[in-house]
Amino acid sequence: MESPKIFLRPFNLSDAEDVLKWGGDDDVTRYLRWNSFKTTEEAQQHILQKAIPHPWRRSISLLDNGCSIGCVSIRPDSGDGSCRANLGYAVSKEFWGRGIATAAVRMAVDQAFEAFPAVVRLQAVVEVENKASQKVLEKVGFEKEGLLKKYGFCKGVVRDMFLYSFVKVNC
């Protein structure tokens, strides 16, 4: 099966129904820091309060119809950490295993270094159990730097996570 063509774009309030489809799926949100949406109104509030004001959160959208099938975000640190930014992403289960997350992360990496010229390092923390996300990062060229024991909360549980990085060359 051919992988659908995608592009990254800012979120719009009109994405709420699409966001509810993937953001309301417990399998998709399993490793995310927010809980699945139950209603269109919750998806709308997420778009208004989180996605739109975010420094760089993009909808992963299908080229043929513009439907949102996931998200990717880059959040630069500040102060002494302004040389780095954190990456996160999620993709609708319907599109798992088709190269969508890999393509979206690759696009985000390219765009992030343009959008944030001071950033020379992108990093992502991935739960040890999330093998699929680890594969995505490795395919894009992220390097696994190490294990962070009891590093972060997810769904009320403190979890071990791997730290991955992508360092800009020629900087």
CSV table of C-alpha atoms in Angstrom, one decimal:
chain,number,residue,atom,x,y,z
A,1,MET,CA,0.0,0.0,0.0
A,2,GLU,CA,1.4,3.4,-1.0
A,3,SER,CA,2.0,5.9,1.7
A,4,PRO,CA,-0.3,8.9,1.4
A,5,LYS,CA,1.3,12.3,0.7
A,6,ILE,CA,1.3,14.7,3.6
A,7,PHE,CA,2.1,18.3,4.5
A,8,LEU,CA,2.5,20.2,7.8
A,9,ARG,CA,0.3,23.2,8.5
A,10,PRO,CA,-0.9,25.2,11.5
A,11,PHE,CA,-4.1,24.0,13.2
A,12,ASN,CA,-7.5,25.6,12.6
A,13,LEU,CA,-10.6,25.3,14.7
A,14,SER,CA,-12.2,23.6,11.7
A,15,ASP,CA,-9.9,20.6,12.4
A,16,ALA,CA,-11.8,19.6,15.6
A,17,GLU,CA,-13.7,16.6,14.1
A,18,ASP,CA,-10.4,15.2,12.6
A,19,VAL,CA,-8.5,15.9,15.8
A,20,LEU,CA,-11.3,14.1,17.8
A,21,LYS,CA,-10.8,11.0,15.5
A,22,TRP,CA,-7.1,10.5,16.3
A,23,GLY,CA,-6.9,12.5,19.6
A,24,GLY,CA,-9.9,10.5,21.0
A,25,ASP,CA,-8.2,7.2,20.4
A,26,ASP,CA,-6.6,5.7,23.6
A,27,ASP,CA,-4.1,3.8,21.5
A,28,VAL,CA,-2.8,7.0,19.9
A,29,THR,CA,-2.7,9.0,23.2
A,30,ARG,CA,-1.2,6.1,25.2
A,31,TYR,CA,2.3,7.8,25.4
A,32,LEU,CA,1.1,11.4,25.3
A,33,ARG,CA,0.9,13.7,28.3
A,34,TRP,CA,-2.8,14.5,27.7
A,35,ASN,CA,-5.8,12.2,27.8
A,36,SER,CA,-8.0,11.2,24.9
A,37,PHE,CA,-10.7,13.6,23.9
A,38,LYS,CA,-14.3,12.5,24.4
A,39,THR,CA,-16.1,15.3,22.5
A,40,THR,CA,-15.7,17.7,19.7
A,41,GLU,CA,-15.8,20.5,22.2
A,42,GLU,CA,-12.8,19.0,24.0
A,43,ALA,CA,-11.0,18.8,20.7
A,44,GLN,CA,-11.9,22.4,19.9
A,45,GLN,CA,-10.6,23.6,23.3
A,46,HIS,CA,-7.4,21.7,22.8
A,47,ILE,CA,-6.9,23.4,19.4
A,48,LEU,CA,-7.7,26.9,20.9
A,49,GLN,CA,-5.8,26.6,24.1
A,50,LYS,CA,-2.9,24.3,23.2
A,51,ALA,CA,-2.3,23.9,19.5
A,52,ILE,CA,-2.8,27.4,18.1
A,53,PRO,CA,-0.9,29.3,20.8
A,54,HIS,CA,2.0,26.7,20.8
A,55,PRO,CA,5.3,28.1,19.4
A,56,TRP,CA,5.3,25.4,16.6
A,57,ARG,CA,2.7,22.7,16.6
A,58,ARG,CA,1.6,21.6,13.2
A,59,SER,CA,-1.2,19.4,11.9
A,60,ILE,CA,0.0,16.4,9.9
A,61,SER,CA,-2.4,16.7,7.0
A,62,LEU,CA,-3.3,14.7,3.9
A,63,LEU,CA,-2.2,16.4,0.7
A,64,ASP,CA,-5.3,15.3,-1.2
A,65,ASN,CA,-8.0,16.7,1.2
A,66,GLY,CA,-6.2,18.6,4.0
A,67,CYS,CA,-7.6,16.3,6.8
A,68,SER,CA,-5.6,16.3,10.0
A,69,ILE,CA,-4.3,12.8,10.8
A,70,GLY,CA,-1.9,13.8,13.6
A,71,CYS,CA,0.4,16.4,15.0
A,72,VAL,CA,4.0,17.2,15.4
A,73,SER,CA,5.4,19.9,17.7
A,74,ILE,CA,8.7,21.6,18.4
A,75,ARG,CA,9.1,23.6,21.6
A,76,PRO,CA,12.4,25.6,22.0
A,77,ASP,CA,13.8,25.9,25.4
A,78,SER,CA,14.7,29.3,26.8
A,79,GLY,CA,17.6,31.0,28.5
A,80,ASP,CA,20.7,28.9,28.6
A,81,GLY,CA,18.8,26.1,26.9
A,82,SER,CA,17.8,28.2,23.9
A,83,CYS,CA,20.1,26.1,21.7
A,84,ARG,CA,17.8,23.1,22.0
A,85,ALA,CA,14.1,22.2,21.3
A,86,ASN,CA,11.9,19.3,22.2
A,87,LEU,CA,10.0,17.3,19.6
A,88,GLY,CA,6.8,15.4,20.0
A,89,TYR,CA,4.3,13.8,17.6
A,90,ALA,CA,1.3,11.6,17.2
A,91,VAL,CA,-0.4,9.9,14.2
A,92,SER,CA,-3.8,8.4,13.7
A,93,LYS,CA,-3.8,4.7,14.2
A,94,GLU,CA,-5.3,4.3,10.7
A,95,PHE,CA,-2.0,5.5,9.3
A,96,TRP,CA,0.4,3.6,11.5
A,97,GLY,CA,3.1,1.5,9.7
A,98,ARG,CA,2.9,3.6,6.5
A,99,GLY,CA,5.8,5.9,7.0
A,100,ILE,CA,3.6,9.0,7.9
A,101,ALA,CA,5.3,9.6,11.3
A,102,THR,CA,8.8,9.3,9.8
A,103,ALA,CA,7.9,11.7,6.9
A,104,ALA,CA,6.3,14.2,9.3
A,105,VAL,CA,9.2,14.2,11.7
A,106,ARG,CA,11.7,14.6,8.8
A,107,MET,CA,9.7,17.6,7.6
A,108,ALA,CA,9.5,19.0,11.1
A,109,VAL,CA,13.3,18.7,11.6
A,110,ASP,CA,13.9,20.7,8.4
A,111,GLN,CA,11.4,23.3,9.3
A,112,ALA,CA,12.5,23.6,12.9
A,113,PHE,CA,16.0,24.7,12.1
A,114,GLU,CA,14.7,27.3,9.7
A,115,ALA,CA,12.0,28.6,12.2
A,116,PHE,CA,14.4,28.7,15.2
A,117,PRO,CA,17.9,29.7,14.0
A,118,ALA,CA,19.3,29.6,17.5
A,119,VAL,CA,18.4,25.9,17.8
A,120,VAL,CA,21.2,23.5,17.0
A,121,ARG,CA,19.8,20.4,18.8
A,122,LEU,CA,16.4,18.7,18.7
A,123,GLN,CA,15.6,16.2,21.3
A,124,ALA,CA,12.8,13.8,22.1
A,125,VAL,CA,12.1,11.6,25.1
A,126,VAL,CA,10.4,8.3,24.4
A,127,GLU,CA,9.1,5.7,26.8
A,128,VAL,CA,11.1,2.5,26.8
A,129,GLU,CA,8.0,0.6,25.8
A,130,ASN,CA,7.3,2.7,22.7
A,131,LYS,CA,9.3,0.8,20.2
A,132,ALA,CA,7.5,2.2,17.2
A,133,SER,CA,8.4,5.8,18.1
A,134,GLN,CA,12.0,4.8,18.7
A,135,LYS,CA,12.1,3.4,15.2
A,136,VAL,CA,10.7,6.6,13.7
A,137,LEU,CA,13.4,8.7,15.4
A,138,GLU,CA,16.2,6.4,14.3
A,139,LYS,CA,15.0,6.4,10.7
A,140,VAL,CA,15.1,10.2,10.7
A,141,GLY,CA,18.6,10.2,12.0
A,142,PHE,CA,18.1,10.8,15.7
A,143,GLU,CA,20.7,9.2,18.0
A,144,LYS,CA,19.8,7.4,21.2
A,145,GLU,CA,21.8,9.1,23.9
A,146,GLY,CA,20.7,7.1,26.9
A,147,LEU,CA,18.2,5.9,29.4
A,148,LEU,CA,16.6,8.4,31.8
A,149,LYS,CA,15.4,6.4,34.7
A,150,LYS,CA,12.1,7.4,36.3
A,151,TYR,CA,12.2,10.5,34.1
A,152,GLY,CA,8.6,11.5,33.5
A,153,PHE,CA,4.9,11.1,34.4
A,154,CYS,CA,2.6,9.6,31.8
A,155,LYS,CA,-1.0,8.8,32.8
A,156,GLY,CA,-0.1,9.1,36.5
A,157,VAL,CA,2.9,6.7,36.3
A,158,VAL,CA,6.5,7.7,36.5
A,159,ARG,CA,8.3,6.1,33.6
A,160,ASP,CA,11.7,5.3,32.3
A,161,MET,CA,12.5,7.0,29.0
A,162,PHE,CA,15.1,7.1,26.3
A,163,LEU,CA,16.7,10.4,25.3
A,164,TYR,CA,17.1,10.9,21.5
A,165,SER,CA,18.8,13.8,19.8
A,166,PHE,CA,19.3,15.3,16.3
A,167,VAL,CA,22.2,17.8,16.1
A,168,LYS,CA,22.4,20.3,13.3
A,169,VAL,CA,25.6,20.0,11.3
A,170,ASN,CA,27.7,23.0,10.2
A,171,CYS,CA,26.7,25.3,13.1
